Amino acid sequence: MIRCIRHVSAVGLLLLVALLANASRVQVLNSEEYGANPANRRHALAHWAQPRGDIYAGGVRLTGSVDTGEGLRYERTYEQGALYAPVTGFASQSYGTTMLEDTEDASLSGRDPRLAPLPLWGELTRSPQPGAQVHTTIEPRLQEAGYAGLRGRKGAVVALDPATGRILALVSAPGYDPRELAGNSPKVRAAWQRLLADPDQPLLNRATRQTYPPGSTFKVVTAAAALSSGVVEDIDAPTVSPSPYNLVGTRTLLRNESAGCADAPLHTAFVVSCNTVFAKLGASVGTEEMARTAAAFGFDDEGLRIPAPVLPSHFGSRMDAAQVALSAIGQFDTRATPLQMASVAATVANGGIRMRPYLVDRIADRSGETVTQTRPEALGGPVVDGYTAQRLQEMMADTVRVGTGRRAAVPGALVGGKTGTAQHGVDNSRKPYAWFVSWAKAPDDRVARVAVAVVVEDAEARRSDISGGGSAAPIARAVMKAALADGEGEPGRDRR
């Protein structure tokens, strides 16, 4: 009898060891495989088991959570619909997360270890902390001005604080209402399919994830390269620039939309937007120096995040003289996001210092106590020296005062800008893109308060844009007016 008990005990022990070994295999060796299995709903159930933290702009709450009483208990809500969709993105129980809902998911869901009252608290309690507050850099008044300006049209608006890199407005149109994608009902699936099938691509964030030929707005970069390289020493001295200009090595004649461009000084050519002068300058500066200057302004930067990744803008480094001439006027293969062109204007306004753009000002716990704060950061050394920056500011200011950008003028403020009309499509058959980049400062400001880039797709950007009567400049003007009327700017910041 005792021997039988021993045998049974030994078998039982072997079975227990086998059970423990199998449990260890499932929980340790194969945990990632089972965790990633689409049939495993534990992560989803845990993820939506408590309200998410909220996203704010200017102290205004942009998001919320509602208790559905279902397995995926808390569903995301959005207070402003499409207005802030390019900022918040969406958090969907069916289709995942985008923009800040994605990059700040650990904080919003309470999984960020910085939210724990004690180190390793989450690991010990096996429970997340309440979701954090994500406070953005967006100024509601500027966001609303850009959104209203683009209503009914395709395009984007970006506004930056030149001195810090804070993103003050981030608008993309047409947009979508993230409330339509929050849950997991058949209506959500129908909305998703409708948005994907829409040829206007409302889910595309045109401000950061779409590049366009920048047209004549790129002449800001070309002027900087010409001055920095010494090709131009005096902005008021005549240039040897025939009109029309024969692109080197080709039979193609480049012409102007404006009169008086033959041998025009850089200053005049900038103000009235002479293609021939800038194309010849691009060829004279050369591909290597043009590419270096473009890179210093942020082109071809594949690592920029705001914190969501930004699609790189492109200039290129292998071009012949004719190609670099076209690139110098923002055509050929030159491509830029609206964020990139806003950064170009901001860099000029900031005396040649390029600041890293950022969208998250601070993260706070549910009581409002700051957990982490973003600090402004300069991206390398000066893009251009102070003298060159002043000459660029002077030319941009005269463009608004007497040139092609007059419709961007704001009474009582100093405004600098540059218009752009970018051709596209086969044989330039489609309606051109209308661009405007600018900055504005109040009389007592030492540094410009805001820099803005606007692009309008398929605009009626014919000669009216060249004369300053186009689609983009009035939108930029509205955003700049909102910035100049919005108090004294960032608390504690000395602009004088």
Tab-separated table of C-alpha atoms in Angstrom:
chain	number	residue	atom	x	y	z
A	1	MET	CA	0.000	0.000	0.000
A	2	ILE	CA	2.792	2.418	0.931
A	3	ARG	CA	4.569	1.664	-2.383
A	4	CYS	CA	1.382	2.452	-4.336
A	5	ILE	CA	0.994	5.743	-2.515
A	6	ARG	CA	4.585	6.596	-3.375
A	7	HIS	CA	3.986	5.823	-7.057
A	8	VAL	CA	0.831	7.941	-7.116
A	9	SER	CA	2.652	10.782	-5.357
A	10	ALA	CA	5.524	10.604	-7.848
A	11	VAL	CA	3.127	10.709	-10.799
A	12	GLY	CA	1.264	13.601	-9.195
A	13	LEU	CA	4.531	15.473	-8.693
A	14	LEU	CA	5.518	14.886	-12.319
A	15	LEU	CA	2.149	16.191	-13.489
A	16	LEU	CA	2.508	19.262	-11.260
A	17	VAL	CA	5.998	19.934	-12.660
A	18	ALA	CA	4.680	19.524	-16.203
A	19	LEU	CA	1.817	21.904	-15.441
A	20	LEU	CA	4.198	24.498	-14.014
A	21	ALA	CA	6.542	24.102	-16.980
A	22	ASN	CA	3.665	24.591	-19.423
A	23	ALA	CA	2.434	27.635	-17.498
A	24	SER	CA	5.950	29.086	-17.577
A	25	ARG	CA	6.126	28.452	-21.316
A	26	VAL	CA	2.830	30.245	-21.889
A	27	GLN	CA	3.535	33.159	-19.549
A	28	VAL	CA	7.252	33.663	-20.250
A	29	LEU	CA	8.508	32.066	-23.450
A	30	ASN	CA	5.367	32.562	-25.544
A	31	SER	CA	3.924	35.595	-23.800
A	32	GLU	CA	4.606	37.974	-26.699
A	33	GLU	CA	3.067	35.569	-29.215
A	34	TYR	CA	-0.124	35.142	-27.180
A	35	GLY	CA	-0.214	38.835	-26.321
A	36	ALA	CA	-0.123	39.766	-30.013
A	37	ASN	CA	-2.771	37.236	-30.997
A	38	PRO	CA	-5.812	39.100	-32.402
A	39	ALA	CA	-8.091	36.752	-30.456
A	40	ASN	CA	-6.604	37.907	-27.144
A	41	ARG	CA	-8.863	40.725	-25.911
A	42	ARG	CA	-7.252	41.161	-22.506
A	43	HIS	CA	-5.121	44.109	-23.598
A	44	ALA	CA	-8.071	45.853	-25.251
A	45	LEU	CA	-10.301	45.252	-22.239
A	46	ALA	CA	-7.630	46.620	-19.904
A	47	HIS	CA	-6.856	49.551	-22.206
A	48	TRP	CA	-10.468	50.778	-22.239
A	49	ALA	CA	-11.287	49.816	-18.638
A	50	GLN	CA	-10.801	53.356	-17.303
A	51	PRO	CA	-11.249	56.874	-18.699
A	52	ARG	CA	-8.323	58.207	-20.708
A	53	GLY	CA	-6.608	61.396	-19.633
A	54	ASP	CA	-7.551	64.485	-21.613
A	55	ILE	CA	-5.832	66.709	-24.162
A	56	TYR	CA	-5.981	70.485	-23.680
A	57	ALA	CA	-5.365	73.608	-25.759
A	58	GLY	CA	-5.140	76.965	-24.016
A	59	GLY	CA	-6.716	75.445	-20.905
A	60	VAL	CA	-9.704	74.178	-22.946
A	61	ARG	CA	-10.429	70.459	-22.742
A	62	LEU	CA	-10.537	68.910	-26.205
A	63	THR	CA	-11.357	65.320	-25.284
A	64	GLY	CA	-13.367	63.266	-22.830
A	65	SER	CA	-14.502	59.711	-22.070
A	66	VAL	CA	-17.969	58.187	-21.722
A	67	ASP	CA	-18.916	54.988	-19.874
A	68	THR	CA	-20.634	52.652	-22.340
A	69	GLY	CA	-21.197	49.846	-19.821
A	70	GLU	CA	-19.838	47.370	-22.385
A	71	GLY	CA	-16.740	45.165	-22.367
A	72	LEU	CA	-14.658	47.964	-23.859
A	73	ARG	CA	-16.055	50.184	-21.206
A	74	TYR	CA	-14.867	53.777	-21.814
A	75	GLU	CA	-15.214	55.327	-25.255
A	76	ARG	CA	-13.377	58.467	-26.344
A	77	THR	CA	-15.274	61.702	-26.967
A	78	TYR	CA	-14.151	64.888	-28.725
A	79	GLU	CA	-15.503	68.288	-27.794
A	80	GLN	CA	-14.611	70.258	-30.949
A	81	GLY	CA	-15.100	67.770	-33.778
A	82	ALA	CA	-12.861	68.334	-36.797
A	83	LEU	CA	-11.305	71.584	-35.530
A	84	TYR	CA	-8.589	69.854	-33.491
A	85	ALA	CA	-8.416	66.507	-35.305
A	86	PRO	CA	-4.951	67.293	-36.797
A	87	VAL	CA	-3.718	67.868	-33.228
A	88	THR	CA	-5.415	65.149	-31.191
A	89	GLY	CA	-5.774	62.515	-33.886
A	90	PHE	CA	-8.235	59.806	-32.881
A	91	ALA	CA	-8.361	57.023	-30.293
A	92	SER	CA	-10.561	54.280	-31.718
A	93	GLN	CA	-11.547	50.998	-30.133
A	94	SER	CA	-11.565	49.570	-33.680
A	95	TYR	CA	-8.772	51.352	-35.562
A	96	GLY	CA	-6.110	52.309	-33.021
A	97	THR	CA	-4.658	55.750	-32.377
A	98	THR	CA	-3.051	58.616	-34.297
A	99	MET	CA	-1.242	61.904	-33.548
A	100	LEU	CA	-1.185	62.838	-29.825
A	101	GLU	CA	-3.622	60.057	-28.964
A	102	ASP	CA	-0.885	57.740	-30.243
A	103	THR	CA	2.390	59.372	-29.211
A	104	GLU	CA	1.103	60.227	-25.717
A	105	ASP	CA	-0.874	57.023	-25.236
A	106	ALA	CA	1.216	55.850	-22.270
A	107	SER	CA	0.432	59.065	-20.378
A	108	LEU	CA	-3.214	59.277	-21.430
A	109	SER	CA	-3.864	55.650	-20.483
A	110	GLY	CA	-2.021	55.907	-17.140
A	111	ARG	CA	0.736	53.446	-18.065
A	112	ASP	CA	3.544	56.007	-17.932
A	113	PRO	CA	5.710	55.088	-14.888
A	114	ARG	CA	6.270	58.806	-14.219
A	115	LEU	CA	2.644	59.006	-13.051
A	116	ALA	CA	3.155	56.482	-10.231
A	117	PRO	CA	3.397	57.874	-6.676
A	118	LEU	CA	6.337	55.545	-5.940
A	119	PRO	CA	8.911	53.766	-8.149
A	120	LEU	CA	7.681	50.368	-9.427
A	121	TRP	CA	4.217	51.120	-8.019
A	122	GLY	CA	2.495	49.936	-11.188
A	123	GLU	CA	4.449	46.668	-11.271
A	124	LEU	CA	3.590	45.968	-7.632
A	125	THR	CA	-0.116	46.861	-7.800
A	126	ARG	CA	-0.692	45.571	-11.367
A	127	SER	CA	-2.963	48.543	-12.011
A	128	PRO	CA	-2.495	51.704	-14.109
A	129	GLN	CA	-2.665	55.162	-12.653
A	130	PRO	CA	-5.401	57.580	-13.728
A	131	GLY	CA	-4.724	59.031	-17.163
A	132	ALA	CA	-2.585	62.167	-17.377
A	133	GLN	CA	-3.413	65.563	-18.832
A	134	VAL	CA	-1.615	66.469	-22.069
A	135	HIS	CA	-1.407	70.249	-22.488
A	136	THR	CA	-0.601	71.293	-26.044
A	137	THR	CA	1.049	74.461	-27.333
A	138	ILE	CA	-1.976	75.244	-29.543
A	139	GLU	CA	-3.606	78.658	-29.136
A	140	PRO	CA	-7.362	78.215	-29.771
A	141	ARG	CA	-7.806	81.649	-31.331
A	142	LEU	CA	-5.162	80.947	-33.971
A	143	GLN	CA	-6.460	77.434	-34.614
A	144	GLU	CA	-9.965	78.783	-35.159
A	145	ALA	CA	-8.717	81.527	-37.509
A	146	GLY	CA	-6.838	79.053	-39.689
A	147	TYR	CA	-9.732	76.592	-39.715
A	148	ALA	CA	-12.234	79.278	-40.696
A	149	GLY	CA	-9.940	80.524	-43.464
A	150	LEU	CA	-9.663	77.095	-45.086
A	151	ARG	CA	-13.319	76.149	-44.772
A	152	GLY	CA	-14.538	74.700	-48.059
A	153	ARG	CA	-11.008	74.391	-49.484
A	154	LYS	CA	-8.205	71.855	-49.361
A	155	GLY	CA	-4.957	72.872	-47.720
A	156	ALA	CA	-3.164	73.462	-44.443
A	157	VAL	CA	-2.170	76.191	-42.001
A	158	VAL	CA	0.724	76.069	-39.532
A	159	ALA	CA	1.643	78.797	-37.049
A	160	LEU	CA	4.799	78.774	-34.920
A	161	ASP	CA	6.286	80.895	-32.169
A	162	PRO	CA	9.653	81.806	-33.777
A	163	ALA	CA	11.480	82.269	-30.466
A	164	THR	CA	10.540	78.893	-28.960
A	165	GLY	CA	9.266	76.565	-31.710
A	166	ARG	CA	5.848	76.175	-30.041
A	167	ILE	CA	3.222	75.123	-32.598
A	168	LEU	CA	0.400	77.623	-32.177
A	169	ALA	CA	-1.921	76.309	-34.897
A	170	LEU	CA	-2.030	73.077	-36.899
A	171	VAL	CA	-4.897	72.960	-39.399
A	172	SER	CA	-5.622	70.497	-42.201
A	173	ALA	CA	-8.620	70.626	-44.531
A	174	PRO	CA	-10.770	68.872	-45.418
A	175	GLY	CA	-10.810	67.135	-42.066
A	176	TYR	CA	-12.840	64.543	-40.218
A	177	ASP	CA	-14.698	64.269	-36.946
A	178	PRO	CA	-12.780	61.866	-34.650
A	179	ARG	CA	-16.020	61.176	-32.769
A	180	GLU	CA	-17.124	59.071	-35.744
A	181	LEU	CA	-14.233	56.637	-35.188
A	182	ALA	CA	-14.177	56.358	-31.390
A	183	GLY	CA	-16.250	53.223	-30.759
A	184	ASN	CA	-16.666	49.777	-32.313
A	185	SER	CA	-20.197	49.833	-33.696
A	186	PRO	CA	-21.259	49.236	-37.318
A	187	LYS	CA	-21.557	53.041	-37.671
A	188	VAL	CA	-17.853	53.359	-36.859
A	189	ARG	CA	-16.944	50.775	-39.488
A	190	ALA	CA	-19.105	52.556	-42.053
A	191	ALA	CA	-17.505	55.904	-41.230
A	192	TRP	CA	-14.032	54.393	-41.550
A	193	GLN	CA	-14.769	52.962	-44.996
A	194	ARG	CA	-16.306	56.245	-46.133
A	195	LEU	CA	-13.287	58.263	-44.987
A	196	LEU	CA	-10.847	55.863	-46.638
A	197	ALA	CA	-12.754	56.006	-49.923
A	198	ASP	CA	-13.035	59.807	-49.970
A	199	PRO	CA	-10.807	61.132	-52.813
A	200	ASP	CA	-10.152	64.331	-50.796
A	201	GLN	CA	-8.306	62.232	-48.163
A	202	PRO	CA	-9.761	63.799	-44.996
A	203	LEU	CA	-7.672	61.467	-42.807
A	204	LEU	CA	-4.447	62.909	-44.256
A	205	ASN	CA	-2.760	65.478	-42.032
A	206	ARG	CA	-1.701	67.910	-44.737
A	207	ALA	CA	0.184	70.114	-42.266
A	208	THR	CA	2.813	67.493	-41.385
A	209	ARG	CA	2.287	64.447	-43.626
A	210	GLN	CA	1.951	65.969	-47.099
A	211	THR	CA	4.613	67.701	-49.176
A	212	TYR	CA	4.015	70.205	-51.965
A	213	PRO	CA	6.228	72.096	-54.401
A	214	PRO	CA	6.769	75.306	-52.407
A	215	GLY	CA	6.959	77.577	-55.448
A	216	SER	CA	8.274	81.074	-54.866
A	217	THR	CA	8.149	80.768	-51.066
A	218	PHE	CA	11.384	78.791	-51.478
A	219	LYS	CA	13.033	81.991	-52.718
A	220	VAL	CA	13.561	82.826	-49.032
A	221	VAL	CA	15.990	79.880	-48.879
A	222	THR	CA	17.594	80.776	-52.210
A	223	ALA	CA	18.124	84.380	-51.091
A	224	ALA	CA	19.724	83.101	-47.879
A	225	ALA	CA	22.079	80.851	-49.875
A	226	ALA	CA	23.035	83.674	-52.238
A	227	LEU	CA	23.842	86.026	-49.351
A	228	SER	CA	25.611	83.440	-47.186
A	229	SER	CA	27.785	82.201	-50.060
A	230	GLY	CA	28.784	85.703	-51.165
A	231	VAL	CA	27.201	85.356	-54.612
A	232	VAL	CA	25.192	88.444	-53.628
A	233	GLU	CA	26.861	91.017	-51.373
A	234	ASP	CA	24.526	93.973	-51.856
A	235	ILE	CA	20.795	93.289	-52.103
A	236	ASP	CA	20.286	96.590	-53.943
A	237	ALA	CA	22.998	96.085	-56.589
A	238	PRO	CA	21.875	95.044	-60.108
A	239	THR	CA	22.289	91.389	-61.008
A	240	VAL	CA	23.294	90.061	-64.415
A	241	SER	CA	19.989	88.278	-64.987
A	242	PRO	CA	18.466	88.287	-68.465
A	243	SER	CA	14.702	88.056	-68.875
A	244	PRO	CA	13.765	85.560	-70.177
A	245	TYR	CA	16.475	83.288	-68.787
A	246	ASN	CA	17.787	80.355	-70.818
A	247	LEU	CA	18.207	77.387	-68.453
A	248	VAL	CA	21.820	76.223	-68.745
A	249	GLY	CA	22.298	73.300	-71.121
A	250	THR	CA	18.736	73.434	-72.451
A	251	ARG	CA	16.633	75.360	-74.936
A	252	THR	CA	14.054	76.175	-72.270
A	253	LEU	CA	13.348	79.841	-71.646
A	254	LEU	CA	12.165	80.767	-68.154
A	255	ARG	CA	9.906	83.818	-68.004
A	256	ASN	CA	8.404	86.059	-65.311
A	257	GLU	CA	4.905	86.999	-64.273
A	258	SER	CA	6.164	90.438	-63.261
A	259	ALA	CA	7.734	93.229	-65.307
A	260	GLY	CA	11.110	94.826	-64.640
A	261	CYS	CA	13.014	91.658	-63.801
A	262	ALA	CA	15.921	92.014	-66.231
A	263	ASP	CA	19.097	92.544	-64.145
A	264	ALA	CA	16.886	93.333	-61.122
A	265	PRO	CA	18.637	93.586	-57.736
A	266	LEU	CA	17.931	90.793	-55.277
A	267	HIS	CA	15.764	93.149	-53.198
A	268	THR	CA	13.528	94.058	-56.141
A	269	ALA	CA	13.461	90.495	-57.466
A	270	PHE	CA	12.303	89.230	-54.079
A	271	VAL	CA	9.573	91.836	-53.645
A	272	VAL	CA	8.035	91.293	-57.103
A	273	SER	CA	9.034	87.590	-57.298
A	274	CYS	CA	11.254	87.395	-60.389
A	275	ASN	CA	11.757	83.775	-61.421
A	276	THR	CA	14.638	84.584	-63.772
A	277	VAL	CA	16.781	86.270	-61.128
A	278	PHE	CA	16.332	83.478	-58.585
A	279	ALA	CA	16.822	80.688	-61.103
A	280	LYS	CA	20.126	82.221	-62.200
A	281	LEU	CA	21.123	82.732	-58.554
A	282	GLY	CA	20.436	79.062	-57.861
A	283	ALA	CA	22.655	78.027	-60.755
A	284	SER	CA	25.375	80.452	-59.628
A	285	VAL	CA	25.290	79.313	-55.994
A	286	GLY	CA	25.429	75.691	-57.155
A	287	THR	CA	23.868	72.464	-56.011
A	288	GLU	CA	26.207	71.835	-53.077
A	289	GLU	CA	25.686	75.194	-51.378
A	290	MET	CA	21.972	75.278	-52.167
A	291	ALA	CA	21.570	71.795	-50.636
A	292	ARG	CA	23.604	72.799	-47.569
A	293	THR	CA	21.444	75.865	-46.947
A	294	ALA	CA	18.221	73.933	-47.509
A	295	ALA	CA	19.377	71.264	-45.044
A	296	ALA	CA	20.198	73.946	-42.469
A	297	PHE	CA	16.612	75.196	-42.773
A	298	GLY	CA	15.334	71.637	-42.178
A	299	PHE	CA	14.965	70.070	-45.597
A	300	ASP	CA	15.789	66.346	-45.867
A	301	ASP	CA	15.545	65.939	-42.071
A	302	GLU	CA	14.167	62.425	-41.613
A	303	GLY	CA	14.164	62.491	-37.815
A	304	LEU	CA	11.873	65.419	-36.996
A	305	ARG	CA	9.054	64.599	-34.556
A	306	ILE	CA	6.591	66.996	-32.901
A	307	PRO	CA	6.225	64.322	-31.222
A	308	ALA	CA	4.421	62.554	-34.118
A	309	PRO	CA	6.795	61.965	-37.039
A	310	VAL	CA	6.862	64.622	-39.761
A	311	LEU	CA	7.205	63.661	-43.413
A	312	PRO	CA	10.635	64.901	-44.583
A	313	SER	CA	10.736	67.831	-46.968
A	314	HIS	CA	13.032	67.335	-49.956
A	315	PHE	CA	15.547	69.422	-51.859
A	316	GLY	CA	18.035	66.970	-53.338
A	317	SER	CA	21.787	66.940	-53.781
A	318	ARG	CA	22.358	65.627	-57.322
A	319	MET	CA	21.229	68.133	-59.936
A	320	ASP	CA	22.653	69.803	-63.006
A	321	ALA	CA	22.629	73.586	-63.442
A	322	ALA	CA	19.182	73.681	-65.070
A	323	GLN	CA	17.646	71.484	-62.379
A	324	VAL	CA	19.094	73.450	-59.480
A	325	ALA	CA	17.869	76.648	-61.157
A	326	LEU	CA	14.310	75.278	-61.173
A	327	SER	CA	14.725	73.969	-57.624
A	328	ALA	CA	15.768	77.462	-56.528
A	329	ILE	CA	12.304	78.752	-57.446
A	330	GLY	CA	10.589	75.885	-55.623
A	331	GLN	CA	9.921	73.654	-58.609
A	332	PHE	CA	11.584	70.530	-60.113
A	333	ASP	CA	11.836	67.974	-57.247
A	334	THR	CA	11.689	70.459	-54.349
A	335	ARG	CA	8.933	69.468	-51.914
A	336	ALA	CA	7.964	70.885	-48.524
A	337	THR	CA	5.402	70.360	-45.795
A	338	PRO	CA	3.539	73.420	-44.510
A	339	LEU	CA	5.300	72.871	-41.168
A	340	GLN	CA	8.661	73.087	-42.935
A	341	MET	CA	7.822	76.374	-44.648
A	342	ALA	CA	6.484	77.814	-41.388
A	343	SER	CA	9.834	76.854	-39.864
A	344	VAL	CA	11.672	78.699	-42.671
A	345	ALA	CA	9.720	81.890	-41.936
A	346	ALA	CA	10.204	81.421	-38.191
A	347	THR	CA	13.957	80.956	-38.586
A	348	VAL	CA	14.268	84.213	-40.507
A	349	ALA	CA	12.105	86.019	-37.939
A	350	ASN	CA	14.233	84.600	-35.111
A	351	GLY	CA	17.444	86.106	-36.440
A	352	GLY	CA	18.602	82.947	-38.203
A	353	ILE	CA	18.144	80.530	-35.274
A	354	ARG	CA	16.007	77.498	-36.103
A	355	MET	CA	14.034	76.177	-33.130
A	356	ARG	CA	12.689	72.647	-32.882
A	357	PRO	CA	8.889	72.688	-33.427
A	358	TYR	CA	6.912	71.006	-30.661
A	359	LEU	CA	3.257	70.367	-29.912
A	360	VAL	CA	3.221	69.180	-26.287
A	361	ASP	CA	3.847	71.931	-23.746
A	362	ARG	CA	3.581	69.792	-20.620
A	363	ILE	CA	2.150	66.600	-19.181
A	364	ALA	CA	0.390	66.783	-15.816
A	365	ASP	CA	-1.177	64.218	-13.515
A	366	ARG	CA	-4.934	64.215	-12.967
A	367	SER	CA	-4.631	66.890	-10.253
A	368	GLY	CA	-2.833	69.232	-12.672
A	369	GLU	CA	0.657	68.894	-11.187
A	370	THR	CA	3.289	69.041	-13.932
A	371	VAL	CA	5.077	65.750	-14.546
A	372	THR	CA	7.224	66.885	-17.472
A	373	GLN	CA	7.684	70.190	-19.318
A	374	THR	CA	9.040	70.680	-22.836
A	375	ARG	CA	11.955	73.092	-23.067
A	376	PRO	CA	12.662	75.084	-26.253
A	377	GLU	CA	15.635	73.740	-28.201
A	378	ALA	CA	17.699	75.306	-30.969
A	379	LEU	CA	18.510	72.911	-33.800
A	380	GLY	CA	22.239	73.416	-34.239
A	381	GLY	CA	23.989	76.706	-34.820
A	382	PRO	CA	22.630	79.686	-36.741
A	383	VAL	CA	21.197	78.821	-40.150
A	384	VAL	CA	22.294	82.272	-41.350
A	385	ASP	CA	24.143	85.044	-39.559
A	386	GLY	CA	22.387	88.036	-38.069
A	387	TYR	CA	23.225	90.348	-40.991
A	388	THR	CA	21.729	87.932	-43.524
A	389	ALA	CA	18.654	87.410	-41.363
A	390	GLN	CA	18.117	91.177	-41.203
A	391	ARG	CA	18.345	91.478	-45.002
A	392	LEU	CA	15.829	88.647	-45.406
A	393	GLN	CA	13.489	90.308	-42.903
A	394	GLU	CA	13.817	93.600	-44.787
A	395	MET	CA	12.917	91.983	-48.114
A	396	MET	CA	9.992	90.057	-46.620
A	397	ALA	CA	8.657	93.216	-44.971
A	398	ASP	CA	8.821	95.135	-48.262
A	399	THR	CA	7.033	92.264	-50.014
A	400	VAL	CA	4.043	92.894	-47.762
A	401	ARG	CA	4.409	96.669	-47.771
A	402	VAL	CA	4.689	97.265	-51.532
A	403	GLY	CA	5.053	93.871	-53.243
A	404	THR	CA	3.140	90.693	-53.948
A	405	GLY	CA	2.034	90.147	-50.333
A	406	ARG	CA	0.083	93.321	-49.676
A	407	ARG	CA	-3.081	91.439	-48.713
A	408	ALA	CA	-1.283	90.077	-45.626
A	409	ALA	CA	-0.687	93.504	-44.085
A	410	VAL	CA	-1.940	93.982	-40.532
A	411	PRO	CA	-2.473	97.626	-39.487
A	412	GLY	CA	-0.159	98.674	-36.664
A	413	ALA	CA	2.109	95.633	-37.019
A	414	LEU	CA	5.307	94.842	-38.914
A	415	VAL	CA	4.582	91.915	-41.230
A	416	GLY	CA	7.008	90.118	-43.530
A	417	GLY	CA	5.967	87.556	-46.101
A	418	LYS	CA	6.501	85.766	-49.379
A	419	THR	CA	3.894	84.609	-51.864
A	420	GLY	CA	4.194	81.439	-53.895
A	421	THR	CA	2.379	79.836	-56.801
A	422	ALA	CA	3.423	76.236	-57.416
A	423	GLN	CA	2.567	74.508	-60.679
A	424	HIS	CA	1.832	70.789	-60.677
A	425	GLY	CA	0.230	68.004	-62.690
A	426	VAL	CA	1.190	66.707	-66.133
A	427	ASP	CA	2.489	69.697	-68.145
A	428	ASN	CA	1.343	71.905	-65.231
A	429	SER	CA	-2.240	71.198	-66.271
A	430	ARG	CA	-3.834	71.334	-62.830
A	431	LYS	CA	-4.739	74.449	-60.889
A	432	PRO	CA	-1.659	75.657	-58.998
A	433	TYR	CA	-1.103	75.581	-55.273
A	434	ALA	CA	-1.274	78.977	-53.568
A	435	TRP	CA	1.324	79.534	-50.827
A	436	PHE	CA	2.062	82.259	-48.342
A	437	VAL	CA	4.700	82.289	-45.600
A	438	SER	CA	4.983	85.160	-43.165
A	439	TRP	CA	5.792	86.496	-39.712
A	440	ALA	CA	4.388	89.370	-37.667
A	441	LYS	CA	5.490	91.448	-34.717
A	442	ALA	CA	3.781	94.146	-32.689
A	443	PRO	CA	5.547	97.532	-32.344
A	444	ASP	CA	7.037	96.647	-28.940
A	445	ASP	CA	8.071	93.075	-29.832
A	446	ARG	CA	11.776	92.318	-30.046
A	447	VAL	CA	11.129	88.994	-31.788
A	448	ALA	CA	8.218	88.261	-34.088
A	449	ARG	CA	5.258	86.839	-32.209
A	450	VAL	CA	4.178	84.367	-34.870
A	451	ALA	CA	5.296	82.788	-38.140
A	452	VAL	CA	2.693	81.304	-40.466
A	453	ALA	CA	2.619	79.073	-43.535
A	454	VAL	CA	-0.535	78.585	-45.594
A	455	VAL	CA	-1.032	76.362	-48.629
A	456	VAL	CA	-4.295	76.149	-50.575
A	457	GLU	CA	-4.618	73.294	-53.022
A	458	ASP	CA	-6.237	73.747	-56.429
A	459	ALA	CA	-6.594	77.461	-55.815
A	460	GLU	CA	-7.384	80.057	-58.428
A	461	ALA	CA	-3.745	81.071	-58.131
A	462	ARG	CA	-3.282	82.841	-61.437
A	463	ARG	CA	-1.909	86.342	-61.839
A	464	SER	CA	-4.054	87.494	-58.923
A	465	ASP	CA	-1.769	85.596	-56.553
A	466	ILE	CA	1.320	87.191	-58.026
A	467	SER	CA	-0.203	90.638	-57.423
A	468	GLY	CA	-0.963	89.807	-53.814
A	469	GLY	CA	-4.663	89.079	-54.305
A	470	GLY	CA	-4.523	85.326	-53.934
A	471	SER	CA	-6.010	82.688	-51.711
A	472	ALA	CA	-3.346	82.116	-49.080
A	473	ALA	CA	-2.292	85.588	-47.882
A	474	PRO	CA	-5.682	86.575	-46.384
A	475	ILE	CA	-5.725	83.358	-44.330
A	476	ALA	CA	-2.248	84.070	-42.990
A	477	ARG	CA	-3.349	87.608	-42.192
A	478	ALA	CA	-6.273	86.334	-40.101
A	479	VAL	CA	-3.985	84.009	-38.125
A	480	MET	CA	-1.429	86.767	-37.535
A	481	LYS	CA	-4.139	89.167	-36.370
A	482	ALA	CA	-5.323	86.541	-33.903
A	483	ALA	CA	-1.781	86.094	-32.595
A	484	LEU	CA	-1.178	89.813	-32.195
A	485	ALA	CA	-4.490	90.239	-30.379
A	486	ASP	CA	-3.892	87.291	-28.065
A	487	GLY	CA	-2.519	88.971	-24.945
A	488	GLU	CA	1.197	89.121	-24.333
A	489	GLY	CA	2.023	85.635	-25.567
A	490	GLU	CA	3.674	82.990	-23.436
A	491	PRO	CA	3.626	83.738	-19.696
A	492	GLY	CA	6.947	84.982	-18.393
A	493	ARG	CA	8.401	85.605	-21.804
A	494	ASP	CA	10.065	88.953	-22.477
A	495	ARG	CA	9.427	90.030	-26.066
A	496	ARG	CA	10.770	93.541	-25.667
